[in-house]
Coordinates of C-alpha atoms in Angstrom, one line a residue:
E42 CA 15.2 68.8 -2.3
A43 CA 16.6 65.3 -2.2
L44 CA 20.2 66.5 -1.7
K45 CA 19.1 69.1 0.9
H46 CA 22.1 71.0 2.4
H47 CA 24.5 68.9 0.4
Y48 CA 23.5 70.9 -2.7
A49 CA 24.8 74.1 -1.1
P50 CA 28.3 74.1 -2.9
Q51 CA 26.7 73.7 -6.3
M52 CA 24.0 76.4 -5.5
S53 CA 26.7 78.8 -4.4
I54 CA 28.2 78.5 -7.9
L55 CA 24.9 78.8 -9.7
F56 CA 23.5 81.6 -7.6
S57 CA 25.0 84.6 -9.4
S58 CA 24.0 83.2 -12.9
M59 CA 20.5 82.4 -11.7
L60 CA 20.1 85.8 -10.2
S61 CA 21.3 87.4 -13.5
I62 CA 18.8 85.3 -15.5
Y63 CA 16.0 86.4 -13.0
Q64 CA 16.9 90.0 -13.6
H65 CA 17.0 89.7 -17.4
Y66 CA 13.6 87.9 -17.5
S67 CA 12.2 90.5 -15.2
G68 CA 13.3 93.2 -17.6
F69 CA 11.9 91.3 -20.6
V70 CA 8.5 90.9 -18.8
A71 CA 8.4 94.5 -17.7
Q72 CA 9.2 95.8 -21.3
A73 CA 6.6 93.5 -22.8
I74 CA 4.0 94.9 -20.4
K75 CA 5.1 98.5 -21.1
D76 CA 4.9 98.0 -24.9
K77 CA 1.7 95.9 -25.1
G78 CA -0.1 96.8 -21.9
P79 CA -1.4 94.5 -19.1
V80 CA -2.7 91.9 -21.6
A81 CA 0.9 91.0 -22.3
A82 CA 1.0 89.1 -19.0
R83 CA -1.2 86.5 -20.7
H84 CA 0.9 86.1 -23.8
F85 CA 2.6 82.7 -24.3
E86 CA 6.2 83.9 -24.4
V87 CA 5.7 86.2 -21.4
K88 CA 4.1 83.4 -19.4
L89 CA 7.2 81.2 -20.2
M90 CA 9.5 83.9 -18.9
M91 CA 7.4 84.3 -15.8
G92 CA 7.6 80.5 -15.4
V93 CA 11.4 80.7 -15.4
K94 CA 11.3 83.4 -12.7
K95 CA 8.9 81.3 -10.6
S96 CA 11.2 78.3 -10.9
A97 CA 14.2 80.4 -9.7
L98 CA 12.2 81.6 -6.7
K99 CA 11.2 78.1 -5.8
L100 CA 14.8 76.9 -6.1
L101 CA 16.0 79.7 -3.8
K102 CA 13.2 78.8 -1.3
V103 CA 14.5 75.2 -1.2
F104 CA 18.0 76.4 -0.9
F105 CA 17.2 78.6 2.2
D106 CA 14.9 75.9 3.7
T107 CA 17.5 73.1 3.6
S108 CA 20.7 75.1 4.3
L109 CA 22.5 74.5 7.6
E110 CA 24.4 77.8 7.4
P111 CA 22.1 80.7 8.2
D112 CA 25.1 83.1 8.8
F113 CA 26.4 82.3 5.3
L114 CA 23.0 82.9 3.8
Y115 CA 22.6 86.2 5.5
E116 CA 26.1 87.5 4.8
T117 CA 26.5 86.2 1.2
V118 CA 23.2 85.5 -0.4
V119 CA 20.7 88.0 1.0
P120 CA 22.6 91.2 0.1
D121 CA 22.6 90.2 -3.6
L122 CA 19.0 88.9 -3.5
L123 CA 17.1 91.9 -2.1
D124 CA 17.4 94.5 -4.8
P125 CA 16.4 92.4 -7.8
V126 CA 13.6 90.4 -6.2
L127 CA 12.1 93.2 -4.1
G128 CA 12.6 95.8 -6.9
D129 CA 10.9 93.6 -9.5
F130 CA 7.9 93.0 -7.2
T131 CA 7.6 96.7 -6.3
M132 CA 8.0 98.1 -9.8
C133 CA 5.7 95.6 -11.6
E134 CA 2.5 97.5 -12.5
V135 CA 0.5 94.4 -13.4
P136 CA -0.7 92.4 -10.4
A137 CA -0.9 89.2 -12.3
A138 CA 2.8 89.4 -13.1
R139 CA 3.8 89.7 -9.5
E140 CA 5.0 86.3 -8.3
A141 CA 3.3 84.8 -5.2
A142 CA 6.5 82.8 -4.8
V143 CA 8.3 86.0 -3.7
L144 CA 6.1 86.1 -0.6
S145 CA 6.7 82.4 0.1
L146 CA 10.5 82.9 -0.4
F147 CA 10.6 85.7 2.2
E148 CA 8.5 83.6 4.6
T149 CA 11.2 81.0 4.4
I150 CA 14.0 83.5 4.7
V151 CA 12.4 84.9 7.9
K152 CA 12.0 81.4 9.4
K153 CA 15.6 80.5 8.5
L154 CA 17.5 83.7 9.4
Q155 CA 15.2 84.8 12.3
H156 CA 16.9 87.7 14.3
R157 CA 19.6 88.0 11.6
I158 CA 17.2 89.5 9.2
L159 CA 15.7 92.1 11.6
G160 CA 17.6 95.0 10.1
E161 CA 16.4 94.4 6.6
L162 CA 12.8 93.5 7.5
P163 CA 11.4 97.1 7.5
R164 CA 12.6 97.4 3.9
I165 CA 11.2 94.0 3.0
M166 CA 7.8 94.8 4.5
G167 CA 7.7 98.2 2.9
A168 CA 8.3 96.6 -0.5
L169 CA 5.9 93.7 -0.2
F170 CA 3.0 94.8 1.9
S171 CA 1.5 97.7 0.0
R172 CA 1.8 95.9 -3.4
T173 CA 0.2 92.8 -2.0
L174 CA -2.6 94.5 -0.1
E175 CA -3.7 96.4 -3.2
M176 CA -4.1 93.0 -4.9
I177 CA -6.0 91.1 -2.1
T178 CA -8.2 93.7 -0.4
A179 CA -10.6 94.3 -3.3
N180 CA -12.4 91.1 -2.4
F181 CA -11.9 87.7 -0.7
Q182 CA -11.3 85.6 -3.8
D183 CA -8.7 87.1 -6.2
F184 CA -5.1 86.0 -6.0
P185 CA -5.5 83.1 -3.6
D186 CA -1.8 82.1 -3.6
H187 CA -0.7 85.6 -2.8
R188 CA -3.2 85.7 0.0
I189 CA -2.1 82.6 1.8
N190 CA 1.6 83.3 1.2
F191 CA 1.3 86.9 2.4
F192 CA -0.5 85.9 5.7
K193 CA 2.0 83.1 6.3
M194 CA 4.8 85.6 5.9
I195 CA 3.2 87.8 8.6
E196 CA 2.8 84.8 10.9
A197 CA 6.5 84.0 10.4
I198 CA 7.5 87.6 11.1
T199 CA 5.4 87.6 14.3
T200 CA 6.8 84.3 15.4
Y201 CA 10.5 84.7 14.6
C202 CA 11.1 88.5 14.3
F203 CA 8.6 90.1 16.7
D204 CA 11.0 92.8 17.7
V205 CA 10.7 94.4 14.2
Y206 CA 7.3 95.7 15.1
A207 CA 8.9 98.1 17.6
R208 CA 11.3 99.3 14.9
I209 CA 8.8 100.3 12.3
E210 CA 6.6 103.4 12.1
L211 CA 3.2 103.4 13.7
S212 CA 1.6 103.7 10.2
Q213 CA 3.4 100.5 9.1
L214 CA 2.3 98.7 12.2
Q215 CA -1.2 99.8 11.5
I216 CA -0.8 98.1 8.0
V217 CA 0.3 94.9 9.7
I218 CA -2.7 94.9 12.1
N219 CA -5.1 95.7 9.2
S220 CA -3.6 92.9 7.2
I221 CA -4.1 90.4 10.1
V222 CA -7.7 91.6 10.5
W223 CA -8.3 91.2 6.8
A224 CA -6.9 87.6 7.1
F225 CA -9.3 86.5 9.9
K226 CA -12.3 88.1 8.1
H227 CA -11.9 85.6 5.3
T228 CA -14.3 82.7 5.3
E229 CA -11.7 80.3 3.8
H230 CA -10.6 78.3 6.8
N231 CA -6.8 78.2 6.2
I232 CA -6.5 82.0 5.7
M233 CA -8.8 82.8 8.6
E234 CA -6.8 80.5 10.9
T235 CA -3.5 81.9 9.8
G236 CA -4.7 85.4 10.6
L237 CA -6.1 84.4 14.0
N238 CA -2.9 82.5 14.9
A239 CA -0.7 85.5 13.9
L240 CA -2.8 87.8 16.1
K241 CA -2.7 85.4 19.1
L242 CA 1.1 85.2 18.8
M243 CA 1.4 88.9 18.7
I244 CA -0.9 89.5 21.7
D245 CA 0.9 86.9 23.8
R246 CA 4.3 88.6 23.2
V247 CA 3.2 92.2 23.6
P248 CA 3.1 92.4 27.5
G249 CA 6.4 93.6 28.9
S250 CA 7.8 94.4 25.4
S251 CA 8.6 97.9 24.1
L252 CA 5.5 97.6 22.0
E253 CA 3.1 97.3 25.0
G254 CA 2.0 100.9 25.3
I255 CA 1.8 101.5 21.5
F256 CA -0.1 98.3 20.9
Y257 CA -2.9 98.7 23.5
V258 CA -3.5 102.4 23.1
N259 CA -3.7 102.2 19.3
F260 CA -5.2 98.8 18.6
L261 CA -7.1 97.3 21.5
D262 CA -10.4 98.9 20.7
Q263 CA -10.1 98.0 17.0
L264 CA -9.1 94.4 17.6
I265 CA -11.9 93.7 20.2
E266 CA -14.5 95.2 17.8
D267 CA -13.2 93.3 14.8
I268 CA -13.0 90.0 16.8
Y269 CA -16.6 90.5 17.9
T270 CA -17.6 91.3 14.4
V271 CA -16.5 88.0 13.0
M272 CA -17.5 86.1 16.1
T273 CA -21.1 87.3 15.8
D274 CA -21.6 87.3 12.0
T275 CA -22.5 83.6 11.8
L276 CA -20.0 83.1 8.9
H277 CA -16.9 82.4 11.0
K278 CA -18.2 79.9 13.5
P279 CA -15.4 77.4 12.9
G280 CA -12.9 80.0 14.2
F281 CA -14.7 80.3 17.6
R282 CA -12.0 78.6 19.6
L283 CA -9.2 80.9 18.3
Q284 CA -11.5 84.0 18.4
S285 CA -12.3 83.3 22.1
D286 CA -8.7 82.6 22.9
I287 CA -7.8 86.0 21.5
L288 CA -10.5 87.8 23.5
L289 CA -9.4 85.9 26.6
S290 CA -5.8 86.9 26.1
L291 CA -6.6 90.5 25.5
C292 CA -8.8 90.7 28.6
R293 CA -6.7 88.6 30.9
N294 CA -3.5 90.5 30.0
I295 CA -5.3 93.7 31.3
T296 CA -7.3 92.4 34.2
S297 CA -4.4 90.4 35.6
G298 CA -2.1 93.5 35.6
K299 CA 0.3 91.9 33.0
V300 CA -0.1 95.1 31.0
V301 CA 1.2 97.9 33.1
Q302 CA 1.1 100.8 30.7
P303 CA -2.2 102.7 30.2
I304 CA -4.3 101.2 27.4
F305 CA -6.3 104.4 26.8
N306 CA -5.6 108.1 26.1
T307 CA -4.8 109.5 29.5
S308 CA -5.0 113.1 28.3
A309 CA -8.7 112.7 27.4
P310 CA -10.9 114.3 30.1
E311 CA -13.5 111.5 29.8
N312 CA -10.9 109.0 30.7
A313 CA -9.7 110.8 33.9
T314 CA -11.3 108.3 36.3
F315 CA -10.3 105.1 34.5
N316 CA -7.6 102.5 35.2
N317 CA -7.0 99.8 32.6
S318 CA -9.6 97.4 34.0
T319 CA -12.3 99.9 34.4
Y320 CA -11.6 101.4 30.9
L321 CA -11.9 97.9 29.4
H322 CA -15.2 97.2 31.3
H323 CA -16.6 100.5 30.1
F324 CA -15.6 100.0 26.5
L325 CA -17.0 96.5 26.3
V326 CA -20.3 97.5 27.8
Q327 CA -20.7 100.4 25.4
L328 CA -19.6 98.3 22.4
L329 CA -21.8 95.3 23.0
G330 CA -24.7 97.4 24.2
D331 CA -24.7 99.4 21.0
A332 CA -24.3 96.4 18.8
F333 CA -26.8 94.0 20.5
G334 CA -29.2 96.2 22.3
S335 CA -32.1 94.7 20.3
S336 CA -31.3 91.2 21.6
L337 CA -30.0 91.8 25.1
S338 CA -31.0 94.2 27.9
P339 CA -28.4 96.6 29.4
D340 CA -28.3 94.4 32.5
D341 CA -27.6 91.3 30.4
V342 CA -24.7 93.0 28.7
K343 CA -23.3 94.2 32.0
R344 CA -23.5 90.7 33.5
Y345 CA -21.8 89.2 30.5
V346 CA -18.9 91.7 30.6
Q347 CA -18.6 91.3 34.4
G348 CA -18.3 87.5 33.8
L349 CA -15.9 87.9 30.9
L350 CA -13.5 90.0 33.0
D351 CA -13.8 87.9 36.2
I352 CA -10.3 86.6 36.8
R353 CA -11.6 83.9 39.1
K354 CA -13.1 82.1 36.1
N355 CA -10.9 79.6 34.2
D356 CA -10.6 79.6 30.5
K357 CA -13.2 76.9 29.9
E358 CA -15.8 78.7 32.0
T359 CA -15.2 82.0 30.3
R360 CA -15.4 80.3 26.8
E361 CA -18.7 78.8 27.8
L362 CA -19.9 82.3 28.8
M363 CA -18.9 83.6 25.4
R364 CA -20.8 80.8 23.7
D365 CA -23.9 81.4 25.8
F366 CA -23.7 85.1 24.9
L367 CA -23.6 84.2 21.2
I368 CA -26.6 81.9 21.3
E369 CA -28.6 84.5 23.1
I370 CA -28.3 87.1 20.3
K371 CA -30.9 87.0 17.5
E372 CA -28.3 86.2 14.8
F373 CA -27.6 82.8 16.4
K374 CA -31.0 81.9 18.0
D375 CA -32.4 79.9 15.1
A376 CA -29.2 78.9 13.5
D377 CA -27.1 75.7 13.5
N378 CA -24.6 76.4 16.2
S379 CA -22.8 73.0 16.2
A380 CA -19.5 74.6 15.1
L381 CA -19.4 76.5 18.4
F382 CA -19.2 73.1 20.2
S383 CA -16.4 71.6 18.0
E384 CA -13.9 71.7 20.9
E385 CA -16.1 69.5 23.1
R386 CA -16.9 67.3 20.1
D387 CA -13.2 66.8 19.4
E388 CA -12.5 66.1 23.1
L389 CA -15.2 63.5 23.1
V390 CA -13.8 61.7 20.0
A391 CA -10.3 61.8 21.5
S392 CA -11.6 60.4 24.8
Q393 CA -13.5 57.6 23.0
M394 CA -10.3 56.7 21.0
R395 CA -8.2 56.6 24.2
E396 CA -10.8 54.3 25.9
R397 CA -10.8 52.0 22.8
E398 CA -7.0 51.9 22.8
A399 CA -7.0 51.1 26.5
A400 CA -9.6 48.3 26.0
L401 CA -7.6 46.8 23.1
N402 CA -4.3 46.9 25.0
S403 CA -5.9 45.4 28.2
V404 CA -6.8 42.0 26.5
P405 CA -4.0 40.1 24.8
G406 CA -4.8 39.2 21.3
L407 CA -7.7 41.6 21.1
R408 CA -5.8 44.3 19.1
P409 CA -5.8 43.4 15.4
Q410 CA -2.4 42.0 14.3
L411 CA -2.0 44.5 11.4
A412 CA -2.4 47.4 13.9
T413 CA 0.2 46.0 16.2
L414 CA 2.6 45.6 13.3
G415 CA 1.9 49.2 12.2
D416 CA 2.7 50.5 15.7
E417 CA 6.1 48.8 15.5

């Protein structure tokens, strides 16, 4: 890490030998597990071998992260890297023996190589997604390192290689969407926020892309329902700002006409009279009416949806409308809803700090000497 890209010549010499060691230790670990069963992953000698593998993966991550030659990495390093690392992760039958560092490495590879890695990404995603999801979807606690690394990898793919989503099968894209939903259903803040950020990035890039029709027809209803699920369950209040941003983006992309392809099944007879905006209005009224009919009247729901889809309202006004809606439903009425006002609280603190700084700067000598030195 200290030498950064200056270590590249030495790493180029070591790479083949290090990869060979990784493959040998992978074989030793796999054989031990085959001979002695899953318990072998906890044996001292096997844990040592797994430690060597983890160190190799971390070194590769630093190598990719600090390199200034992405073309060299793609042409020379990646081809030799994929088979042993992906193969080991996929073939390993014991979840505890699958290294979370593999996911972190490929997050770094995606960030460094960006469009160069697009051709290999479907294979990478196919190898890593199913194995990781079977580890992390049983509950919200097991394999915490795998969880955060996996969701960060999805965020990196969405940010730097968005076009890959148009190259994969619909079933694979469904897995990606389900993974993001699983992320923002966590109550652990970092994971929840990573999932919400990844979804917001995806939604912002879909309009006008080749993914537009596929995305909205197949996933709009699911995503709106899932966002409202976490927004109204009282466990995910700290995510309100991002949740509301996502709903705003989904709705505004449609009501503004940014999304031009149909967002509903046009062949269904019941959809014959809809355009995109009227379909969205109908879907929201039905969804929220069914979910919160015990707290809100049909007219209350219709007024809320009308305000939500009103393009004349700015983002702040619409977010206030969402917050008022939450406070009206019975799950929130007698609860501590301070987390819903975190944005205003943060703005107030920032404003007070700016005022204090302005006051200190306006009077010579008033600012503490140490603070002045620190600024310099």
